[in-house]
Short mmCIF file of C-alpha atoms in Angstrom, two decimals:
data_model
loop_
_atom_site.label_atom_id
_atom_site.label_comp_id
_atom_site.label_asym_id
_atom_site.label_seq_id
_atom_site.Cartn_x
_atom_site.Cartn_y
_atom_site.Cartn_z
CA MET A 1 116.78 127.88 79.42
CA GLN A 2 118.89 130.91 80.97
CA TYR A 3 119.43 128.51 83.94
CA GLN A 4 120.56 125.61 81.47
CA ARG A 5 122.83 127.14 79.90
CA LYS A 6 124.52 128.51 83.49
CA ILE A 7 124.02 125.01 84.81
CA LYS A 8 126.68 124.52 81.29
CA LYS A 9 129.42 127.30 81.73
CA VAL A 10 129.25 125.72 85.29
CA LYS A 11 129.77 122.13 84.96
CA SER A 12 132.51 124.41 81.66
CA LEU A 13 134.92 126.41 85.01
CA LEU A 14 135.00 122.22 86.48
CA ARG A 15 136.69 120.13 83.28
CA GLY A 16 140.30 120.07 83.87
CA TYR A 17 141.22 119.92 86.71
CA ASP A 18 141.91 116.36 89.19
CA ALA A 19 138.46 115.95 90.79
CA ALA A 20 140.79 114.90 93.90
CA ASP A 21 142.59 118.30 94.30
CA LEU A 22 138.76 119.97 93.86
CA ALA A 23 137.61 118.07 96.68
CA ASP A 24 139.96 118.92 98.86
CA ALA A 25 139.11 122.85 98.22
CA LEU A 26 135.50 122.37 98.33
CA TYR A 27 136.29 120.10 101.51
CA GLY A 28 137.98 123.21 102.92
CA TYR A 29 135.87 126.20 101.33
CA MET A 30 132.68 123.85 103.02
CA ASN A 31 134.56 123.54 106.04
CA ALA A 32 137.18 126.56 107.10
CA ASN A 33 136.88 127.15 110.93
CA VAL A 34 134.36 130.47 111.11
CA LYS A 35 132.37 133.07 113.83
CA ASP A 36 129.20 130.95 114.49
CA ASP A 37 126.78 128.99 112.70
CA VAL A 38 126.28 132.21 110.83
CA GLU A 39 128.42 132.08 108.48
CA ARG A 40 129.07 128.59 107.94
CA LEU A 41 124.95 128.81 106.08
CA ARG A 42 126.16 132.05 104.41
CA ARG A 43 128.96 129.59 102.64
CA HIS A 44 125.50 127.88 100.95
CA PRO A 45 126.93 124.28 102.26
CA TRP A 46 124.17 122.62 100.06
CA LEU A 47 125.49 124.27 97.09
CA ILE A 48 129.29 123.41 97.40
CA MET A 49 127.75 119.77 98.30
CA LEU A 50 126.44 119.53 94.35
CA ILE A 51 129.27 121.09 92.71
CA LEU A 52 131.26 118.25 94.73
CA LYS A 53 128.36 116.51 92.78
CA TRP A 54 129.57 118.04 89.47
CA ASN A 55 132.75 117.87 90.06
CA PHE A 56 133.39 113.19 90.65
CA LEU A 57 130.95 113.48 87.36
CA GLU A 58 132.45 116.08 85.08
CA ASN A 59 136.31 115.78 86.50
CA ARG A 60 138.87 112.55 86.95
CA VAL A 61 140.83 111.68 89.88
CA HIS A 62 144.35 111.76 89.80
CA PRO A 63 144.32 112.15 85.79
CA GLN A 64 147.47 112.25 83.98
CA PHE A 65 147.48 115.84 83.27
CA SER A 66 145.03 118.27 84.97
CA LYS A 67 145.25 122.15 85.35
CA ALA A 68 146.07 123.73 88.66
CA LEU A 69 143.68 125.20 89.83
CA SER A 70 143.52 128.37 91.68
CA ASP A 71 142.55 130.72 94.39
CA LYS A 72 141.63 132.73 91.78
CA ASP A 73 139.56 129.92 89.22
CA PHE A 74 138.61 128.51 92.45
CA MET A 75 136.10 131.58 93.70
CA ARG A 76 134.87 131.59 89.51
CA ILE A 77 133.50 128.50 90.44
CA LEU A 78 131.53 129.51 93.56
CA ASP A 79 130.63 132.62 92.08
CA THR A 80 129.14 131.48 89.35
CA THR A 81 127.27 128.78 90.84
CA TYR A 82 125.74 131.71 93.05
CA ASP A 83 124.39 133.03 90.32
CA LEU A 84 122.38 129.95 90.16
CA GLY A 85 120.19 131.17 92.26
CA ASN A 86 118.95 134.20 90.73
CA LEU A 87 117.96 132.08 87.69
CA VAL A 88 115.33 129.09 89.42
CA LYS A 89 112.04 130.68 90.49
CA MET A 90 110.94 133.25 93.65
CA PRO A 91 107.89 132.67 95.30
CA THR A 92 105.54 134.36 92.91
CA GLU A 93 105.51 132.08 90.72
CA VAL A 94 105.22 128.76 91.71
CA THR A 95 100.84 127.32 92.87
CA HIS A 96 101.69 128.39 96.46
CA PHE A 97 104.97 129.66 97.83
CA ARG A 98 104.52 127.12 101.06
CA ASN A 99 105.65 124.27 98.31
CA MET A 100 108.44 126.00 97.59
CA MET A 101 109.63 126.73 100.95
CA ARG A 102 108.89 122.76 102.01
CA ASN A 103 111.42 122.44 98.73
CA ILE A 104 114.65 124.77 100.66
CA ALA A 105 113.25 122.86 104.02
CA PHE A 106 114.50 119.38 102.47
CA GLN A 107 117.31 121.42 101.07
CA GLN A 108 119.01 123.37 103.46
CA PHE A 109 118.38 122.37 106.86
CA ILE A 110 119.72 119.00 106.65
CA TYR A 111 123.14 121.57 106.93
CA GLN A 112 121.09 123.41 109.83
CA LYS A 113 120.09 120.36 112.96
CA GLN A 114 122.90 119.78 115.79
CA LEU A 115 123.76 115.65 116.54
CA SER A 116 120.13 114.82 118.38
CA ALA A 117 120.41 112.95 121.07
CA ALA A 118 116.93 112.22 120.79
CA SER A 119 116.96 111.30 117.23
CA VAL A 120 119.30 108.87 117.52
CA ALA A 121 118.74 107.41 120.66
CA THR A 122 114.80 107.09 118.56
CA ASN A 123 116.35 105.06 116.19
CA HIS A 124 118.42 102.96 117.97
CA ARG A 125 115.99 101.33 120.02
CA LEU A 126 114.01 101.29 117.01
CA PHE A 127 116.55 98.80 115.92
CA SER A 128 117.79 97.42 118.47
CA GLU A 129 115.93 96.47 120.99
CA LEU A 130 114.20 94.44 118.21
CA PRO A 131 114.55 90.32 119.16
CA GLU A 132 118.42 89.63 117.62
CA ASN A 133 116.38 86.03 115.27
CA HIS A 134 113.28 89.48 114.35
CA ARG A 135 113.46 90.01 110.36
CA LEU A 136 114.63 93.59 109.99
CA ARG A 137 117.48 93.16 112.47
CA THR A 138 119.19 89.65 110.98
CA LYS A 139 118.71 91.50 107.32
CA PHE A 140 121.97 93.61 108.51
CA LYS A 141 123.09 91.66 109.15
CA SER A 142 123.07 89.44 106.00
CA MET A 143 123.81 92.52 103.77
CA THR A 144 126.19 94.38 106.22
CA SER A 145 128.38 91.58 108.50
CA ILE A 146 127.54 94.04 111.53
CA ASP A 147 124.56 93.40 113.80
CA VAL A 148 122.41 97.33 114.40
CA LYS A 149 123.81 97.49 118.09
CA ASP A 150 127.23 97.21 117.43
CA PHE A 151 127.02 99.69 113.75
CA ASN A 152 124.66 102.53 115.48
CA LYS A 153 128.22 102.69 119.11
CA CYS A 154 130.28 102.74 115.96
CA SER A 155 128.96 105.38 114.37
CA LEU A 156 129.31 107.34 117.10
CA VAL A 157 132.43 106.73 117.85
CA ILE A 158 133.76 108.12 114.05
CA TYR A 159 130.94 111.38 114.72
CA ALA A 160 132.65 111.89 117.33
CA ALA A 161 136.74 111.63 115.50
CA PHE A 162 135.25 114.23 112.79
CA GLN A 163 133.94 116.20 115.33
CA LYS A 164 136.74 116.39 117.34
CA ASP A 165 139.33 117.63 114.89
CA ASN A 166 137.40 117.71 111.06
CA LYS A 167 140.61 115.68 109.71
CA THR A 168 140.81 112.63 107.45
CA ILE A 169 141.23 109.34 109.81
CA SER A 170 142.25 105.92 109.84
CA VAL A 171 140.96 102.63 111.36
CA ASN A 172 143.90 102.13 113.55
CA ASP A 173 142.47 106.50 115.38
CA PHE A 174 140.11 104.23 117.05
CA GLU A 175 143.24 102.17 118.98
CA ILE A 176 141.11 103.68 122.53
CA VAL A 177 137.69 101.71 121.43
CA PHE A 178 139.08 98.37 119.54
CA ASP A 179 138.48 96.45 123.13
CA LYS A 180 134.89 98.02 123.46
CA LEU A 181 133.87 97.60 119.70
CA GLY A 182 136.06 95.67 117.81
CA ARG A 183 139.07 96.90 115.04
CA GLU A 184 136.84 95.00 112.85
CA ASN A 185 133.19 96.50 113.48
CA ILE A 186 135.07 99.81 113.14
CA GLN A 187 136.76 99.28 109.71
CA LYS A 188 133.00 97.65 108.42
CA THR A 189 131.19 101.13 109.82
CA LEU A 190 133.84 103.20 107.31
CA ASP A 191 133.07 101.29 105.01
CA LEU A 192 129.42 101.44 104.85
CA LEU A 193 129.45 105.10 105.73
CA SER A 194 132.17 105.92 102.68
CA ILE A 195 132.30 105.34 99.42
CA ASP A 196 136.25 104.23 97.35
CA ILE A 197 137.83 107.98 95.69
CA PHE A 198 137.97 105.74 92.37
CA GLN A 199 134.54 105.11 92.40
CA ALA A 200 132.15 108.23 93.05
CA LYS A 201 131.80 108.70 90.00
CA GLN A 202 130.24 105.81 89.25
CA LEU A 203 127.77 105.90 92.52
CA ILE A 204 127.25 109.48 91.81
CA LYS A 205 125.64 108.25 89.02
CA LYS A 206 123.48 105.29 90.31
CA ASN A 207 121.22 107.40 93.14
CA ASP A 208 121.52 110.55 90.98
CA PHE A 209 117.32 111.00 90.51
CA SER A 210 117.85 114.54 88.91
CA ASN A 211 119.09 113.38 85.53
CA GLY A 212 120.36 116.99 85.46
CA THR A 213 117.25 118.53 85.27
CA TYR A 214 116.53 121.91 87.03
CA SER A 215 115.33 119.61 90.22
CA GLU A 216 118.71 119.34 91.18
CA TRP A 217 119.31 122.50 92.81
CA TYR A 218 116.98 121.63 95.60
CA GLU A 219 117.61 118.24 96.22
CA GLN A 220 119.50 116.52 98.88
CA THR A 221 123.35 115.53 98.40
CA PRO A 222 123.20 111.96 97.19
CA PHE A 223 126.09 112.10 99.21
CA LEU A 224 124.24 111.21 101.77
CA ASN A 225 124.88 107.26 101.02
CA PHE A 226 128.28 107.66 101.51
CA PRO A 227 129.06 110.72 103.44
CA LEU A 228 133.08 109.21 103.76
CA ILE A 229 135.71 109.56 101.04
CA LYS A 230 138.01 106.48 100.91
CA TYR A 231 141.27 106.98 100.12
CA LYS A 232 144.33 104.69 100.48
CA GLU A 233 142.45 103.11 103.46
CA GLN A 234 142.20 106.76 105.18
CA TYR A 235 138.35 108.04 105.21
CA THR A 236 137.94 112.31 104.83
CA CYS A 237 133.79 113.50 105.94
CA VAL A 238 133.01 116.18 103.14
CA ASN A 239 130.65 117.64 105.35
CA ILE A 240 130.27 117.01 109.48
CA TYR A 241 125.70 117.64 109.48
CA VAL A 242 125.06 115.66 105.94
CA LEU A 243 127.15 111.77 108.42
CA LEU A 244 125.41 113.33 110.99
CA ARG A 245 121.74 113.20 108.36
CA THR A 246 123.05 109.68 107.41
CA ILE A 247 123.60 107.65 111.63
CA GLU A 248 120.86 109.39 111.78
CA GLN A 249 118.91 107.18 109.49
CA TYR A 250 121.35 104.77 107.94
CA ILE A 251 119.28 101.41 109.20
CA TYR A 252 115.56 102.53 107.43
CA ASN A 253 116.83 103.71 104.82
CA LEU A 254 119.05 100.89 103.45
CA LEU A 255 116.50 98.40 104.53
CA LYS A 256 113.59 100.35 102.66
CA LEU A 257 115.47 100.06 99.66
CA ASP A 258 117.11 96.56 99.80
CA ASP A 259 113.35 95.51 99.93
CA PRO A 260 110.79 98.89 100.11
CA GLU A 261 107.27 96.07 101.26
CA TYR A 262 109.61 93.62 102.92
CA PHE A 263 110.72 96.13 104.98
CA MET A 264 107.54 98.68 105.62
CA ASP A 265 105.14 94.86 106.11
CA SER A 266 107.81 95.34 109.72
CA PHE A 267 108.94 99.14 110.26
CA GLY A 268 105.18 99.62 110.37
CA LYS A 269 104.04 97.93 113.71
CA ILE A 270 107.41 98.84 114.91
CA PHE A 271 107.07 102.24 114.59
CA GLU A 272 103.29 101.82 116.25
CA SER A 273 104.92 99.99 119.00
CA TYR A 274 107.18 103.13 119.34
CA LEU A 275 104.39 105.87 119.27
CA LYS A 276 103.29 103.08 122.41
CA TYR A 277 106.15 103.73 124.18
CA GLY A 278 105.35 107.49 124.49
CA LEU A 279 101.65 108.10 124.43
CA THR A 280 102.64 106.15 128.25
CA TYR A 281 105.25 108.06 129.54
CA SER A 282 102.19 110.63 128.93
CA GLU A 283 100.66 109.24 131.15
CA SER A 284 97.86 110.32 129.06
CA THR A 285 94.58 107.41 128.26
CA TYR A 286 94.75 106.11 124.84
CA LEU A 287 92.92 103.85 123.19
CA GLU A 288 94.13 101.85 120.52
CA GLU A 289 93.57 100.55 116.72
CA ASN A 290 92.69 96.64 118.70
CA THR A 291 90.51 98.11 120.79
CA LEU A 292 89.31 100.87 118.57
CA LYS A 293 88.04 97.88 115.66
CA GLU A 294 85.63 95.70 118.08
CA GLY A 295 82.31 96.57 116.45
CA LEU A 296 83.02 98.84 113.30
CA PRO A 297 81.22 97.93 110.42
CA LYS A 298 83.36 96.87 107.73
CA GLY A 299 84.67 99.85 105.53
CA VAL A 300 84.94 102.03 108.61
CA GLY A 301 88.58 103.91 109.00
CA VAL A 302 90.46 103.39 111.73
CA VAL A 303 93.36 105.11 113.59
CA ASP A 304 96.37 103.50 115.80
CA PHE A 305 95.81 105.08 118.87
CA VAL A 306 93.47 107.65 120.10
CA ILE A 307 93.84 109.81 123.12
CA SER A 308 90.95 110.64 125.31
CA GLU A 309 90.71 113.61 126.88
CA GLN A 310 88.23 116.10 128.63
CA GLU A 311 86.54 117.95 126.21
CA SER A 312 88.72 116.18 123.30
CA ASN A 313 89.33 113.14 121.01
CA ILE A 314 93.53 113.44 119.72
CA PHE A 315 93.95 110.96 116.53
CA ILE A 316 97.47 110.29 116.63
CA ASP A 317 98.07 107.63 113.33
CA ALA A 318 101.14 106.41 113.12
CA LYS A 319 103.10 106.86 109.09
CA GLY A 320 106.71 105.03 109.05
CA VAL A 321 107.82 106.92 105.64
CA GLU A 322 109.61 109.67 104.40
CA LEU A 323 109.36 111.31 100.87
CA PRO A 324 110.82 110.31 97.57
CA TYR A 325 112.67 111.98 95.47
CA LEU A 326 109.85 113.57 93.69
CA GLY A 327 108.20 115.08 96.98
CA LYS A 328 110.85 116.80 98.20
CA VAL A 329 112.33 118.34 95.31
CA SER A 330 108.94 119.16 93.48
CA ASP A 331 106.84 122.52 94.26
CA ASP A 332 103.85 120.90 91.80
CA PRO A 333 100.63 119.83 94.22
CA LYS A 334 99.87 117.08 91.61
CA VAL A 335 103.14 115.49 92.97
CA ILE A 336 103.32 115.96 95.87
CA LEU A 337 100.11 114.65 96.77
CA GLY A 338 100.61 112.07 94.40
CA LYS A 339 103.33 111.25 97.38
CA VAL A 340 101.12 111.59 100.46
CA LYS A 341 98.61 110.07 99.40
CA SER A 342 98.81 106.69 101.22
CA SER A 343 100.36 108.60 104.05
CA ALA A 344 99.07 111.81 105.23
CA LEU A 345 95.52 112.56 103.18
CA LYS A 346 94.85 108.27 103.92
CA ALA A 347 95.50 109.33 107.81
CA ILE A 348 92.63 112.37 106.87
CA LYS A 349 90.22 109.64 105.80
CA GLN A 350 90.41 107.51 108.61
CA ALA A 351 90.37 109.21 111.13
CA ASN A 352 87.39 111.68 110.50
CA SER A 353 86.01 108.41 108.84
CA LEU A 354 86.38 106.36 111.91
CA ASN A 355 84.97 110.51 114.26
CA ASN A 356 82.09 109.90 111.94
CA HIS A 357 80.86 106.87 113.21
CA VAL A 358 81.69 107.67 116.34
CA TYR A 359 79.12 110.72 116.26
CA GLN A 360 76.45 108.43 114.82
CA HIS A 361 76.32 105.86 116.07
CA GLY A 362 78.71 105.97 118.84
CA SER A 363 81.13 103.42 120.07
CA SER A 364 82.03 100.85 122.63
CA TYR A 365 85.38 102.26 123.98
CA LEU A 366 85.32 105.54 122.39
CA ILE A 367 82.99 108.82 123.93
CA ASN A 368 82.62 111.61 121.02
CA LYS A 369 84.23 114.84 121.98
CA GLU A 370 83.30 118.01 121.04
CA ASN A 371 86.97 118.48 120.27
CA ASN A 372 89.25 116.52 118.18
CA TYR A 373 92.30 116.61 116.78
CA LEU A 374 94.56 114.72 114.60
CA LEU A 375 98.64 114.14 114.89
CA VAL A 376 99.88 111.88 112.04
CA VAL A 377 103.84 110.75 113.32
CA THR A 378 105.95 110.14 110.40
CA TYR A 379 109.11 108.30 110.76
CA LYS A 380 110.79 111.50 108.50
CA GLU A 381 110.05 115.02 107.99
CA LEU A 382 107.65 115.84 105.46
CA TYR A 383 107.07 118.72 106.25
CA LEU A 384 103.89 119.94 105.65
CA GLY A 385 102.43 121.66 108.71
CA SER A 386 99.12 122.25 109.05
CA GLY A 387 95.99 120.73 107.85
CA GLN A 388 95.28 124.25 107.29
CA THR A 389 98.73 124.16 105.28
CA PHE A 390 98.08 120.67 103.03
CA TYR A 391 94.61 121.38 102.39
CA ASP A 392 95.95 125.77 101.41
CA SER A 393 99.04 124.30 99.37
CA ILE A 394 98.39 120.70 98.40
CA ALA A 395 95.32 118.52 98.03
CA LYS A 396 92.23 120.34 98.35
CA GLU A 397 90.16 118.87 96.27
CA ALA A 398 91.10 115.34 97.62
CA ILE A 399 90.53 116.63 100.95
CA ASP A 400 87.73 118.21 99.79
CA GLU A 401 86.38 114.31 98.08
CA ILE A 402 87.29 112.82 102.21
CA TYR A 403 84.75 115.96 103.86
CA ASN A 404 81.86 115.76 101.56
CA GLY A 405 81.45 111.86 102.94
CA ILE A 406 81.32 113.43 106.26
CA LEU A 407 78.84 115.39 108.76
CA ASN A 408 79.61 118.78 109.41
CA ASP A 409 79.39 118.27 113.49
CA ALA A 410 81.44 114.82 113.17
CA ARG A 411 84.48 116.73 110.69
CA ILE A 412 88.05 116.70 112.41
CA PRO A 413 88.65 120.80 111.41
CA LEU A 414 91.38 121.55 109.06
CA GLN A 415 92.98 123.54 112.00
CA ASN A 416 93.45 120.99 114.06
CA ILE A 417 95.37 118.54 112.22
CA TYR A 418 99.47 118.92 112.30
CA PHE A 419 102.05 116.05 110.66
CA ILE A 420 104.96 116.43 112.54
CA SER A 421 108.24 114.02 112.98
CA VAL A 422 108.52 110.96 115.38
CA GLU A 423 111.26 113.42 117.06
CA SER A 424 108.86 116.06 117.80
CA PHE A 425 106.25 113.24 118.74
CA ASP A 426 109.34 111.77 121.60
CA TYR A 427 109.18 115.86 122.68
CA LEU A 428 105.32 117.21 122.90
CA CYS A 429 105.31 113.16 125.17
CA SER A 430 107.49 114.64 126.94
CA VAL A 431 106.40 117.99 127.47
CA ILE A 432 103.26 116.69 128.28
CA LYS A 433 104.89 114.45 130.94
CA ARG A 434 106.37 117.07 132.55
CA SER A 435 104.47 119.81 132.73
CA ASP A 436 100.70 121.01 133.32
CA LEU A 437 100.01 120.57 129.60
CA THR A 438 97.52 118.42 127.40
CA PHE A 439 97.96 117.59 123.65
CA ALA A 440 95.46 120.36 123.28
CA LYS A 441 96.51 122.41 124.78
CA VAL A 442 99.83 122.35 123.07
CA ILE A 443 97.63 121.83 119.79
CA GLU A 444 95.63 125.00 120.88
CA HIS A 445 98.69 127.11 121.37
CA ALA A 446 99.95 125.77 117.92
CA LYS A 447 96.61 126.20 116.15
CA ALA A 448 97.00 130.56 118.06
CA ALA A 449 100.58 131.08 116.54
CA ASP A 450 99.60 129.68 112.83
CA GLN A 451 96.27 132.48 112.75
CA ASP A 452 98.27 135.55 112.04
CA THR A 453 101.21 135.02 110.13
CA LEU A 454 103.80 137.31 112.73
CA THR A 455 103.83 134.65 115.10
CA MET A 456 103.00 131.43 112.76
CA LYS A 457 105.96 128.50 112.45
CA PHE A 458 106.96 125.84 109.72
CA ASP A 459 106.82 123.51 111.90
CA PHE A 460 105.97 121.52 114.54
CA GLN A 461 108.66 121.65 116.58
CA GLN A 462 108.88 125.50 116.86
CA HIS A 463 105.48 125.42 118.17
CA LEU A 464 106.36 123.64 120.99
CA GLU A 465 109.89 125.35 121.50
CA SER A 466 107.70 128.22 121.99
CA LEU A 467 105.93 127.28 124.92
CA ASN A 468 108.78 128.82 127.75
CA ILE A 469 108.36 125.79 128.94
CA ASP A 470 111.93 123.45 129.52
CA ILE A 471 111.39 121.33 126.38
CA LEU A 472 113.57 117.78 127.34
CA ARG A 473 113.89 114.55 125.30
CA PRO A 474 111.81 111.97 127.55
CA ASP A 475 113.32 109.37 130.27
CA TYR A 476 112.35 106.85 127.79
CA LEU A 477 115.01 106.89 126.11
CA SER A 478 118.20 107.38 128.64
CA GLY A 479 118.61 103.73 128.61
CA ALA A 480 119.54 104.08 124.98
CA ILE A 481 121.68 107.28 125.39
CA LYS A 482 123.19 105.69 127.88
CA GLU A 483 124.27 102.43 125.67
CA LEU A 484 125.13 105.05 123.32
CA THR A 485 127.09 107.71 124.90
CA ASP A 486 129.39 104.47 126.84
CA VAL A 487 131.79 104.27 124.87
CA LEU A 488 132.75 106.61 123.54
CA PRO A 489 136.68 108.03 125.45
#
């Protein structure tokens, strides 16, 4: 109740200003030139974006009468909003501290990650290398009037323009690349990434899933759907990091939002095929799902790949999924489990079912090994950590139920299970290719670190970065990176 009263206080302080004037002040504060990233993050850009949302919901753009915004008024709005942090749940007030950390990760990490050439290139490969008549590629063009290849190139050029001087731009500022990309394609991409300032209130309401509840504190900003604000043919970037995250996943998000079932029917196979690039590049010996299925009786689970190493099997399951709103903002284990039951939990069930059958009956292709591991590779980061973390914080009863049907010696140990993003998978395959490490050795490295609170990591990428070797992006992304960067002036 204290939190809700404080929210009302913030909104009362916001009301009466010109939404455009207050937005300009918020842009300036959030995007000010500072000495380093620490100083930038101390300005809490995730909270500035929340104030920006409230501003457009509470105020009109260029009303006939509005209050003048003084520096004192502006700082009072910021200070009162920051004070809300004293009224949210503390780690001791949630069912498991990890679930609260997940909320914070979803809320804040999007403002900490720089441009990832690997991430941009992955998405370019996933969609632009589809045949021109593939139903997802044609669907995107029918919805946007631009091909995925041109969209990705234009998006990167737009990012580069804002990164260079972080000012308001117009389509004519891109004249230098009109011959490569076309003025019309640049204009279309700008409009796809933007929202007209006079329509901001309407579209923010449409994309507001919080309904003013406590979850709003941890939500990812709705401006991920429209990181540019358009006013009189001029475009302003609300936050360069929000723009980056939008560019990285725009095609996926748009197609999935339009028709989730239609999209996932195709994307699952596309995602599996992409992981195959990495496994082939790593020069590992692996079996694919179709081969694994041969001779299996009905009811036995199967995964997408199994890597065979000397004393280990590494089960790989591709889940081209993301978490819906509640899965990101809730710390309730039941709510989170409900959102990952068909992905994370299903992967554990499938891998253990397959290993149980191999342990009891053998297989035409898969040999029972002493050590067994599972990597669940997801399109977007789920921040579930290891199988043990998932068990302790979210899914104890559900996993116990799965393991009750599995022989003790056939169970894949929870500490041997990790949920990783496709970006981490790309880098992992590169590590295996360029070093004497194996998949099992890297997972064992992660396991050892996670046994000690002083060395444990929040996500798998941190484990890779702690290997004390150069972590380079895989060569199979080089072609996509070259195609995208060749258009930069």
